[in-house]
Each structure stands twice: as C-alpha cells, then as structure tokens.
CSV table of N, CA and C in Angstrom, one decimal:
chain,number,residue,atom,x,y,z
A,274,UNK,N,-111.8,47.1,17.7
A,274,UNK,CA,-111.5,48.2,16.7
A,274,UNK,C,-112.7,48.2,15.7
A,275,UNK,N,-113.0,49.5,15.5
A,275,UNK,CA,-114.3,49.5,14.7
A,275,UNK,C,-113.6,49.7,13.2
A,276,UNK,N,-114.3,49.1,12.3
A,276,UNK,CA,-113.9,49.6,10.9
A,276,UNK,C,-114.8,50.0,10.2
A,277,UNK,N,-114.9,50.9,9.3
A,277,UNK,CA,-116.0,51.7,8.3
A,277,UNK,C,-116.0,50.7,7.4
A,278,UNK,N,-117.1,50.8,6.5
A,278,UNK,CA,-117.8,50.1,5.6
A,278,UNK,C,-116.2,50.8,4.6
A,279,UNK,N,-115.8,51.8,4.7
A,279,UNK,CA,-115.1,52.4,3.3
A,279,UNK,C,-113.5,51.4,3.6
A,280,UNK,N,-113.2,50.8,4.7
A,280,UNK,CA,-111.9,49.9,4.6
A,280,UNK,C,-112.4,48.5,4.4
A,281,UNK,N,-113.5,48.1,4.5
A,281,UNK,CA,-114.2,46.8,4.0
A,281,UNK,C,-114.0,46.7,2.4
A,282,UNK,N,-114.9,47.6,1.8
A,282,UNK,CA,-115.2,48.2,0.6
A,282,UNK,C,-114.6,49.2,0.1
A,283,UNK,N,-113.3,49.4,-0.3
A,283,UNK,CA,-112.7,50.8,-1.0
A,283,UNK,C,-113.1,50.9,-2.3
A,284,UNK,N,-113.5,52.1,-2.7
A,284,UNK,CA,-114.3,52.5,-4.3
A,284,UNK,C,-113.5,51.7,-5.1
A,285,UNK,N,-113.9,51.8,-6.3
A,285,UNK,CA,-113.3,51.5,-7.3
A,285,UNK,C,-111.6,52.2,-7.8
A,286,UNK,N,-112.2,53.7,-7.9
A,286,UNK,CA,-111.6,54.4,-7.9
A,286,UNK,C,-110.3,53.9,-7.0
A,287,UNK,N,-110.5,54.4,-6.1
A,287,UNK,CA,-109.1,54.2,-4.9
A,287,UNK,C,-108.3,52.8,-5.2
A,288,UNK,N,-109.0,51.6,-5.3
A,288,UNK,CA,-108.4,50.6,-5.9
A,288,UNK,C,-107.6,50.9,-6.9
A,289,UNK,N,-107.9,51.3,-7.9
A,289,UNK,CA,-107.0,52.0,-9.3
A,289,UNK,C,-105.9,52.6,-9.0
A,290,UNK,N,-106.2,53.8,-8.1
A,290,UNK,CA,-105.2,54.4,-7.5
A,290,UNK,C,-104.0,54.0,-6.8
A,291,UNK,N,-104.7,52.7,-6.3
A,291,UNK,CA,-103.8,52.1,-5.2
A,291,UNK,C,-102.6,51.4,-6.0
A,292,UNK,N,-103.5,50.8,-7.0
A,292,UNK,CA,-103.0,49.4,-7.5
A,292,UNK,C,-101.8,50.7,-8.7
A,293,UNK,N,-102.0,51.6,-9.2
A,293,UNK,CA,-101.5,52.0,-9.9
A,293,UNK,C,-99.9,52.7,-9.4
A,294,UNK,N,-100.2,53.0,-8.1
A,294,UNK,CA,-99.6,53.7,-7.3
A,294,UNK,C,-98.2,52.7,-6.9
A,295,UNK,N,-98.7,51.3,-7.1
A,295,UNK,CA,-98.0,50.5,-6.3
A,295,UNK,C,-97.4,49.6,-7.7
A,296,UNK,N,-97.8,50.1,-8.8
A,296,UNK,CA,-97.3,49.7,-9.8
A,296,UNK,C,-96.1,50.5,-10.3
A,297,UNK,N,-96.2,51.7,-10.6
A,297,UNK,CA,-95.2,52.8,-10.3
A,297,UNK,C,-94.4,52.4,-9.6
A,298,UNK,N,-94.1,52.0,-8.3
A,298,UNK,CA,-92.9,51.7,-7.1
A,298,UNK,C,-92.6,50.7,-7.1
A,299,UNK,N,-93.6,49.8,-8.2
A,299,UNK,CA,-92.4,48.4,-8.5
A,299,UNK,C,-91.5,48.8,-9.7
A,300,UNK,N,-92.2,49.3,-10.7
A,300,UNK,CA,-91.5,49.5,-11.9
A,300,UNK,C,-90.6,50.4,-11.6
A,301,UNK,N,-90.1,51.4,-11.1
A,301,UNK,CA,-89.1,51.9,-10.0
A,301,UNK,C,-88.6,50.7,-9.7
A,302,UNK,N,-88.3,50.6,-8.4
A,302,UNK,CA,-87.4,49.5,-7.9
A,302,UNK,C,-87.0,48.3,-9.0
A,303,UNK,N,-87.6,47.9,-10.0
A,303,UNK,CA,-87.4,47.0,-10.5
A,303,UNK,C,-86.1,47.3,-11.5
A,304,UNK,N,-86.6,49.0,-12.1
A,304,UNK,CA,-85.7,49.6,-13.2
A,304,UNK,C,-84.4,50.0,-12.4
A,305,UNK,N,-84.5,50.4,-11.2
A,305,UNK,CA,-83.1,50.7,-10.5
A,305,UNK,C,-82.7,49.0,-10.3
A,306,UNK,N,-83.1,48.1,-10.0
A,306,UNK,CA,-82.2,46.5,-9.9
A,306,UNK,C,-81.8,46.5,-11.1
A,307,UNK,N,-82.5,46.6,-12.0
A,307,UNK,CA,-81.9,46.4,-14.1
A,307,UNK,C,-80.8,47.0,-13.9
A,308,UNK,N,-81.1,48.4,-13.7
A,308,UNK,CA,-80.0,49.4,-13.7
A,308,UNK,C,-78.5,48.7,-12.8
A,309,UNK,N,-78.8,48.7,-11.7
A,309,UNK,CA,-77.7,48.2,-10.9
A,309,UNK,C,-77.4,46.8,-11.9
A,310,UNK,N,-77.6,45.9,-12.2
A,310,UNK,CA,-77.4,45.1,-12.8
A,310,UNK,C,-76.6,44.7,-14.0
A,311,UNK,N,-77.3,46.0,-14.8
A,311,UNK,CA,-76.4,46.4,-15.9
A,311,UNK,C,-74.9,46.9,-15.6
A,312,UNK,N,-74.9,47.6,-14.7
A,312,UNK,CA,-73.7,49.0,-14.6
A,312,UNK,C,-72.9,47.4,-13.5
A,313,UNK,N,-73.1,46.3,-12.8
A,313,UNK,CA,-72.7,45.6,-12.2
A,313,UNK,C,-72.0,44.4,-13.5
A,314,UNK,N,-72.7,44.4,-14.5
A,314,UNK,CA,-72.4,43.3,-15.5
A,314,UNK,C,-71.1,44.1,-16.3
A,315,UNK,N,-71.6,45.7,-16.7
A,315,UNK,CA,-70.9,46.3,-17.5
A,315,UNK,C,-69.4,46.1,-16.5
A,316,UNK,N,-69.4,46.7,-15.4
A,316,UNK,CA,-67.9,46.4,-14.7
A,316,UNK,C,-67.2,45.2,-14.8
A,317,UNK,N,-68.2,43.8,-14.6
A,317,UNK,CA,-67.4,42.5,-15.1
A,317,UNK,C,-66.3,42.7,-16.3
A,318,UNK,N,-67.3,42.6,-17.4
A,318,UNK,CA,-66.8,42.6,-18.5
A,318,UNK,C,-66.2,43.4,-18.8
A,319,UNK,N,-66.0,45.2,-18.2
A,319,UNK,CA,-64.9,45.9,-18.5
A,319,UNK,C,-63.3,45.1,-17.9
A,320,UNK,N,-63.6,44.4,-16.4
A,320,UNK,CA,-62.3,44.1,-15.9
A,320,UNK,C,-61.7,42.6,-16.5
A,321,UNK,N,-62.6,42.0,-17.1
A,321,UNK,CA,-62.4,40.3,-18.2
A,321,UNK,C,-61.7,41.1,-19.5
A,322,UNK,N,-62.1,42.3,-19.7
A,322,UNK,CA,-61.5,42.5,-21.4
A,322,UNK,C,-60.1,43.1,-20.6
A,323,UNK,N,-59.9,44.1,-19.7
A,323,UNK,CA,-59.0,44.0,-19.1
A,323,UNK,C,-57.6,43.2,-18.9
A,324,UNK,N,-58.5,42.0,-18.5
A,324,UNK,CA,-57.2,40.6,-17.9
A,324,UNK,C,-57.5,40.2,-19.3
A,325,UNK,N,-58.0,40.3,-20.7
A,325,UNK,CA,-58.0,39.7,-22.0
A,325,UNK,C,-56.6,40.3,-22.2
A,326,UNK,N,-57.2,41.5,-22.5
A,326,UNK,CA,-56.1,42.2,-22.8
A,326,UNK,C,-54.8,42.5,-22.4
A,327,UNK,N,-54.5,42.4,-21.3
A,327,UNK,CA,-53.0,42.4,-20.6
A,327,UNK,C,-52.7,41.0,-20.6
C-alpha cells in the first residue's frame, strides 16, 4: 500500500481541524453523559423525597 507524503505529514492546518473536530464530539458526548446523569440523579432523588415523604 502506497502512502502520500500528505498521510505521513498532515498540514498544520488539518491537524487543527482534526484535533478541533474531535474536540467538539467529545464535548458532545461528554455533555449528553452530564446530561443523562443529571436527569438520572434528578429521578433518584425525586423518588427518596417521595418514600421521605409518604
């Protein structure tokens, strides 16, 4: 398999791109686990004040 000098060496640029690109789609996924997290904790403690309360 031959490879170009440009998959050895990707510009600068493209690196940026890449790295930014893939920074985005963690901070995504990351903010949807918070999220799930939250809305998973918030249900806990809705159904504990629940059994407090009754």
């Amino acid at each position: 398999m031959l490879r170009t000098k440009a998959t050895w060496l990707p510009s600068y640029q493209e690196c940026i791109s890449n790295f930014i690109d893939r920074a985005i789609a963690l901070e995504k996924y990351v903010f949807k686990s918070i999220r799930a997290f939250v809305k998973s904790k918030q249900k806990i403690s809705y159904s504990l004040r629940i059994d407090y309360l009754a």
